[in-house]
């Protein structure tokens, strides 16, 4: 009788522990999410085709994530083009007209990152991310006539009113890492404030304000 009671008690405890473990493991369900919003992008000055390029822009970002555990996720993102431009006046010969040479730089950014999440409670969480970022770049150089050597009134120098235009395309890849804090105001919706740094070109920083939908 004692042996039967012992076995029954052991079976009950083991069975209870197994059920608790299963319940604990089943509390989290993997899900996808979509994020979109504005990104304050600041690109440090760097030289491209003899021109110094620097950009402060506010492009749109779209990202898709897969949260496969309560802590770990993977994300693929795309940011619409950040744009930078610079120009310089010059004169060909003493009696020649002045010309304006302008450089226009565009880069559409794509990234893939791994993420780690710390949950504070049902509403607040802290995320860390790291991965690689690639820029599909286009650089266009235009030469336009300008009547006044001191100042210029009218449209900017671009390919539509240039005497000559040349362009080239390139790809640049670097690391990216960052952190963000998110407030979940429902089971499916959250709002995120984040900061990213990358070694892209001479340094790219991004301040993000994104809305997330989980499904």
GROMACS .gro file of C-alpha atoms in nm:
model
  215
    1UNK     CA    1   0.000   0.000   0.000
    2UNK     CA    2   0.280   0.241   0.088
    3UNK     CA    3   0.452   0.167  -0.243
    4UNK     CA    4   0.128   0.232  -0.433
    5UNK     CA    5   0.075   0.562  -0.246
    6UNK     CA    6   0.434   0.664  -0.317
    7UNK     CA    7   0.400   0.587  -0.687
    8UNK     CA    8   0.068   0.768  -0.705
    9UNK     CA    9   0.215   1.074  -0.532
   10UNK     CA   10   0.522   1.069  -0.759
   11UNK     CA   11   0.304   1.039  -1.069
   12UNK     CA   12   0.088   1.329  -0.951
   13UNK     CA   13   0.387   1.557  -0.884
   14UNK     CA   14   0.559   1.465  -1.211
   15UNK     CA   15   0.237   1.507  -1.405
   16UNK     CA   16   0.171   1.845  -1.243
   17UNK     CA   17   0.523   1.963  -1.320
   18UNK     CA   18   0.490   1.846  -1.679
   19UNK     CA   19   0.160   2.033  -1.721
   20UNK     CA   20   0.308   2.348  -1.565
   21UNK     CA   21   0.609   2.328  -1.796
   22UNK     CA   22   0.383   2.282  -2.096
   23UNK     CA   23   0.165   2.573  -1.988
   24UNK     CA   24   0.472   2.791  -1.939
   25UNK     CA   25   0.608   2.697  -2.281
   26UNK     CA   26   0.273   2.759  -2.445
   27UNK     CA   27   0.227   3.109  -2.299
   28UNK     CA   28   0.419   3.266  -2.588
   29UNK     CA   29   0.299   3.236  -2.947
   30UNK     CA   30   0.534   3.348  -3.230
   31UNK     CA   31   0.400   3.639  -3.433
   32UNK     CA   32   0.478   3.877  -3.720
   33UNK     CA   33   0.472   4.255  -3.695
   34UNK     CA   34   0.483   4.553  -3.931
   35UNK     CA   35   0.642   4.885  -3.834
   36UNK     CA   36   0.621   5.216  -4.017
   37UNK     CA   37   0.695   5.579  -3.941
   38UNK     CA   38   0.942   5.862  -3.985
   39UNK     CA   39   1.317   5.842  -3.930
   40UNK     CA   40   1.532   6.147  -3.859
   41UNK     CA   41   1.847   6.049  -4.053
   42UNK     CA   42   2.173   6.235  -4.012
   43UNK     CA   43   2.459   6.142  -4.246
   44UNK     CA   44   2.805   6.270  -4.153
   45UNK     CA   45   3.003   6.460  -4.415
   46UNK     CA   46   3.200   6.246  -4.659
   47UNK     CA   47   3.362   6.305  -4.997
   48UNK     CA   48   3.212   6.157  -5.312
   49UNK     CA   49   3.343   6.238  -5.662
   50UNK     CA   50   3.524   6.540  -5.524
   51UNK     CA   51   3.217   6.681  -5.345
   52UNK     CA   52   3.150   6.691  -4.973
   53UNK     CA   53   2.816   6.523  -4.905
   54UNK     CA   54   2.617   6.575  -4.586
   55UNK     CA   55   2.249   6.508  -4.523
   56UNK     CA   56   1.980   6.579  -4.266
   57UNK     CA   57   1.662   6.412  -4.384
   58UNK     CA   58   1.328   6.268  -4.264
   59UNK     CA   59   1.256   5.960  -4.477
   60UNK     CA   60   0.982   5.699  -4.426
   61UNK     CA   61   1.068   5.353  -4.291
   62UNK     CA   62   0.890   5.020  -4.331
   63UNK     CA   63   0.998   4.702  -4.148
   64UNK     CA   64   0.867   4.348  -4.107
   65UNK     CA   65   0.964   4.144  -3.799
   66UNK     CA   66   0.919   3.788  -3.680
   67UNK     CA   67   0.922   3.736  -3.303
   68UNK     CA   68   1.005   3.365  -3.266
   69UNK     CA   69   1.052   3.365  -2.885
   70UNK     CA   70   0.953   3.613  -2.615
   71UNK     CA   71   1.312   3.750  -2.626
   72UNK     CA   72   1.445   3.695  -2.980
   73UNK     CA   73   1.334   3.830  -3.319
   74UNK     CA   74   1.458   3.903  -3.670
   75UNK     CA   75   1.369   4.212  -3.873
   76UNK     CA   76   1.400   4.325  -4.236
   77UNK     CA   77   1.366   4.700  -4.301
   78UNK     CA   78   1.367   4.952  -4.586
   79UNK     CA   79   1.405   5.329  -4.564
   80UNK     CA   80   1.311   5.564  -4.849
   81UNK     CA   81   1.595   5.770  -4.995
   82UNK     CA   82   1.795   6.008  -4.784
   83UNK     CA   83   1.906   6.299  -4.999
   84UNK     CA   84   2.206   6.528  -4.981
   85UNK     CA   85   2.335   6.796  -5.216
   86UNK     CA   86   2.618   7.047  -5.250
   87UNK     CA   87   2.725   7.298  -5.511
   88UNK     CA   88   3.012   7.529  -5.608
   89UNK     CA   89   3.039   7.823  -5.852
   90UNK     CA   90   3.329   7.849  -6.093
   91UNK     CA   91   3.427   8.054  -6.397
   92UNK     CA   92   3.590   7.931  -6.716
   93UNK     CA   93   3.816   8.214  -6.845
   94UNK     CA   94   3.814   8.583  -6.749
   95UNK     CA   95   3.519   8.685  -6.969
   96UNK     CA   96   3.323   8.360  -6.957
   97UNK     CA   97   2.997   8.305  -6.780
   98UNK     CA   98   2.976   8.164  -6.433
   99UNK     CA   99   2.865   7.805  -6.394
  100UNK     CA  100   2.723   7.618  -6.101
  101UNK     CA  101   2.832   7.260  -6.045
  102UNK     CA  102   2.592   7.071  -5.820
  103UNK     CA  103   2.605   6.720  -5.677
  104UNK     CA  104   2.291   6.537  -5.570
  105UNK     CA  105   2.323   6.223  -5.357
  106UNK     CA  106   2.045   5.971  -5.288
  107UNK     CA  107   2.058   5.647  -5.088
  108UNK     CA  108   1.775   5.399  -5.028
  109UNK     CA  109   1.862   5.195  -4.718
  110UNK     CA  110   1.791   4.826  -4.651
  111UNK     CA  111   1.873   4.636  -4.332
  112UNK     CA  112   1.846   4.294  -4.169
  113UNK     CA  113   1.881   4.276  -3.791
  114UNK     CA  114   1.848   4.043  -3.497
  115UNK     CA  115   1.663   4.173  -3.193
  116UNK     CA  116   1.651   4.104  -2.819
  117UNK     CA  117   1.355   4.215  -2.606
  118UNK     CA  118   1.326   4.286  -2.234
  119UNK     CA  119   0.965   4.296  -2.113
  120UNK     CA  120   0.902   4.520  -1.812
  121UNK     CA  121   0.528   4.453  -1.800
  122UNK     CA  122   0.235   4.409  -2.040
  123UNK     CA  123   0.270   4.768  -2.165
  124UNK     CA  124   0.641   4.854  -2.173
  125UNK     CA  125   0.939   4.683  -2.335
  126UNK     CA  126   1.301   4.760  -2.425
  127UNK     CA  127   1.448   4.632  -2.752
  128UNK     CA  128   1.809   4.595  -2.870
  129UNK     CA  129   1.899   4.530  -3.233
  130UNK     CA  130   2.213   4.465  -3.437
  131UNK     CA  131   2.280   4.367  -3.798
  132UNK     CA  132   2.389   4.498  -4.137
  133UNK     CA  133   2.266   4.789  -4.348
  134UNK     CA  134   2.309   4.841  -4.722
  135UNK     CA  135   2.262   5.161  -4.921
  136UNK     CA  136   2.170   5.163  -5.290
  137UNK     CA  137   2.328   5.494  -5.387
  138UNK     CA  138   2.295   5.730  -5.680
  139UNK     CA  139   2.514   6.036  -5.732
  140UNK     CA  140   2.434   6.291  -6.003
  141UNK     CA  141   2.659   6.583  -6.098
  142UNK     CA  142   2.513   6.868  -6.305
  143UNK     CA  143   2.665   7.185  -6.451
  144UNK     CA  144   2.430   7.483  -6.493
  145UNK     CA  145   2.491   7.841  -6.615
  146UNK     CA  146   2.425   8.122  -6.368
  147UNK     CA  147   2.418   8.492  -6.459
  148UNK     CA  148   2.521   8.635  -6.123
  149UNK     CA  149   2.846   8.530  -5.955
  150UNK     CA  150   2.733   8.644  -5.609
  151UNK     CA  151   2.384   8.502  -5.577
  152UNK     CA  152   2.135   8.310  -5.781
  153UNK     CA  153   1.755   8.341  -5.799
  154UNK     CA  154   1.557   8.068  -5.965
  155UNK     CA  155   1.543   7.692  -5.978
  156UNK     CA  156   1.824   7.480  -5.838
  157UNK     CA  157   2.080   7.324  -6.064
  158UNK     CA  158   1.960   6.978  -6.161
  159UNK     CA  159   1.955   6.760  -6.472
  160UNK     CA  160   1.648   6.934  -6.621
  161UNK     CA  161   1.824   7.270  -6.669
  162UNK     CA  162   2.188   7.160  -6.682
  163UNK     CA  163   2.427   7.199  -6.974
  164UNK     CA  164   2.574   6.860  -6.881
  165UNK     CA  165   2.493   6.585  -6.634
  166UNK     CA  166   2.673   6.271  -6.527
  167UNK     CA  167   2.559   6.007  -6.279
  168UNK     CA  168   2.678   5.685  -6.123
  169UNK     CA  169   2.537   5.418  -5.894
  170UNK     CA  170   2.706   5.229  -5.611
  171UNK     CA  171   2.637   5.010  -5.309
  172UNK     CA  172   2.767   5.064  -4.958
  173UNK     CA  173   2.733   4.817  -4.668
  174UNK     CA  174   2.808   4.853  -4.298
  175UNK     CA  175   2.701   4.745  -3.950
  176UNK     CA  176   2.404   4.889  -3.760
  177UNK     CA  177   2.299   4.864  -3.395
  178UNK     CA  178   2.052   5.045  -3.176
  179UNK     CA  179   1.791   5.041  -2.903
  180UNK     CA  180   1.428   5.140  -2.868
  181UNK     CA  181   1.153   5.159  -2.608
  182UNK     CA  182   0.797   5.061  -2.700
  183UNK     CA  183   0.463   5.121  -2.533
  184UNK     CA  184   0.198   4.860  -2.618
  185UNK     CA  185  -0.143   5.020  -2.589
  186UNK     CA  186  -0.328   4.704  -2.700
  187UNK     CA  187  -0.256   4.339  -2.784
  188UNK     CA  188  -0.189   4.431  -3.148
  189UNK     CA  189  -0.069   4.791  -3.145
  190UNK     CA  190   0.237   4.967  -3.006
  191UNK     CA  191   0.434   5.288  -3.054
  192UNK     CA  192   0.814   5.286  -3.057
  193UNK     CA  193   1.083   5.548  -3.003
  194UNK     CA  194   1.431   5.434  -3.110
  195UNK     CA  195   1.787   5.534  -3.187
  196UNK     CA  196   2.028   5.361  -3.429
  197UNK     CA  197   2.393   5.414  -3.515
  198UNK     CA  198   2.575   5.278  -3.819
  199UNK     CA  199   2.921   5.297  -3.969
  200UNK     CA  200   2.757   5.362  -4.306
  201UNK     CA  201   2.980   5.606  -4.500
  202UNK     CA  202   3.137   5.826  -4.230
  203UNK     CA  203   2.857   5.763  -3.981
  204UNK     CA  204   2.478   5.748  -3.996
  205UNK     CA  205   2.247   5.813  -3.700
  206UNK     CA  206   1.872   5.751  -3.703
  207UNK     CA  207   1.604   5.865  -3.460
  208UNK     CA  208   1.284   5.668  -3.516
  209UNK     CA  209   0.919   5.722  -3.431
  210UNK     CA  210   0.734   5.410  -3.545
  211UNK     CA  211   0.393   5.249  -3.506
  212UNK     CA  212   0.385   4.869  -3.482
  213UNK     CA  213   0.103   4.630  -3.568
  214UNK     CA  214   0.133   4.266  -3.457
  215UNK     CA  215  -0.049   3.974  -3.619
   0.00000   0.00000   0.00000
